[in-house]
Amino acid sequence: MKKLFVFIFSIVALFGCEEEGQLGQTPMDSVPPGKVSNVRVENSYGAAVIKYDIPTDNDLLYVKATYKINETIEREIMSSFYSTELKIDGFGEEKDYSVRLVSVDRSRNESEPVEVTVSPLTPPVDLVFNSLKVAPDFGGINLKWENELEKEINIFILVNDTLNPGNFIEEEIIYTSTIHGDRSVRGFASEPRQFQVYMSDRWGNKSELFSGELTPMFEQELDKSLFEYLFSLTPDDVGYLWHPDNLWNNNYSAGPKGTFISAWPPVRTIKEGLYFTMDLGKKSKISRMKLWQRPHKNLNFNHLNVKRFKLWGSNAPSKDPESFDGWSDMGEYSIIKPSGLPLGQLSNEDNQAVADGHEALIPLEVEAYRYIRFQVLETWLGGDLLQIAELAFWGQYFDE
């Protein structure tokens, strides 16, 4: 019984120290600590670092900075007595701001305030917006931007409401911190449309507004009946039923009539990986390509299915099938496994991604080509073979 009494008493004593809104040590005195001194300011983009000398009080706990980033939002930042600087951020304008510094001791006494002025440079949200380039793209618009500070930025894309003239509808929000941004917003007819774009940061600061009329480029799926496999085929090349023409026969199955497997030539091997070459039938400005894996519960994101690849384009390829003379780089692409699970483990989302196919967006600046070379850099299991169920291309035919 005595031990139980001590335990209960300890709990009562602990919570007896709690004041309204506080839990912990009872204030020991009412003597405020000294002020910070020798204050220096280093301004940066939308932020500032305030450096100072701490007072000599033995019971100093932290230094607190209080400031407003706009008319309504006030922020409070604290730094322990081990540090001699505070970083304050969230500023949305390039102007002077007042910051109040106080020292706080273990009895929660505050020193007299020290007022300091900071003058942050251009906010990151404005820096990114100032780099924004908006241009027509296939079935929509393309946005490019630079974010060298890698700050978290939200990009809002709006389009005019055709049913309610003068109003705009939020079409998409891009959340990004990437250094070199490149994103397309698609799904629009090839007709003039009003678009608006603005940016915000995590504190709610907003950039200026881009507004303009743009006409999305016409896009169509390229005619698979025109596709041909290069170079000439022999009986040994076709691989029995795993024929290269399976790449564009609209059969997405895992069987020998739906999948191409490179167990036989003419898939060529070079030090960078496997590759094969195809003729689109017409010179084409390609907007995107879609690849379907060989679908099977044991093969999805596994085995010989492609993980990384590179596309090349040409209008006058060398007649030597193993030569890269006359070929131009169209970009490197990766197949992303949504779940990120280890090899052999799959989620429902992973299996759905295989069924939907994997889309590769071709940069807008890539020229129009008739001949495409598909180079496999890596399969999920590795090795020197590959398998693909289907390929499809979109864009527009180039009138010569």
PDB file of C-alpha atoms in Angstrom, residues 24-25 30 38 100 102 146 148 164 180 214-215 222 224-225 270 302 337 361 380 385:
ATOM      1  CA  GLY A  24       6.881  20.864 -17.307  1.00  0.00           C
ATOM      2  CA  GLN A  25       9.122  22.684 -14.885  1.00  0.00           C
ATOM      3  CA  SER A  30      11.018  36.089 -12.612  1.00  0.00           C
ATOM      4  CA  ASN A  38      25.839  41.957 -32.269  1.00  0.00           C
ATOM      5  CA  ARG A 100      11.328  40.917 -33.109  1.00  0.00           C
ATOM      6  CA  VAL A 102      13.676  37.847 -27.643  1.00  0.00           C
ATOM      7  CA  GLU A 146      13.660  26.604 -63.773  1.00  0.00           C
ATOM      8  CA  GLU A 148      17.450  26.222 -59.109  1.00  0.00           C
ATOM      9  CA  ASN A 164     -19.658  30.444 -68.771  1.00  0.00           C
ATOM     10  CA  HIS A 180      14.358  21.794 -64.614  1.00  0.00           C
ATOM     11  CA  LEU A 214      -3.005  29.290 -77.394  1.00  0.00           C
ATOM     12  CA  THR A 215      -4.005  26.725 -79.995  1.00  0.00           C
ATOM     13  CA  LEU A 222      -0.112   6.991 -85.966  1.00  0.00           C
ATOM     14  CA  LYS A 224       0.069   0.947 -87.246  1.00  0.00           C
ATOM     15  CA  SER A 225      -0.735  -0.591 -90.626  1.00  0.00           C
ATOM     16  CA  ILE A 270      25.839  -3.270 -78.739  1.00  0.00           C
ATOM     17  CA  ASN A 302      10.048  -8.547 -64.020  1.00  0.00           C
ATOM     18  CA  LYS A 337       6.739   0.756 -60.897  1.00  0.00           C
ATOM     19  CA  LEU A 361       6.303  12.008 -73.612  1.00  0.00           C
ATOM     20  CA  TRP A 380      13.903  -5.741 -64.940  1.00  0.00           C
ATOM     21  CA  LEU A 385      17.062 -10.467 -74.206  1.00  0.00           C
TER      22      LEU A 385
END
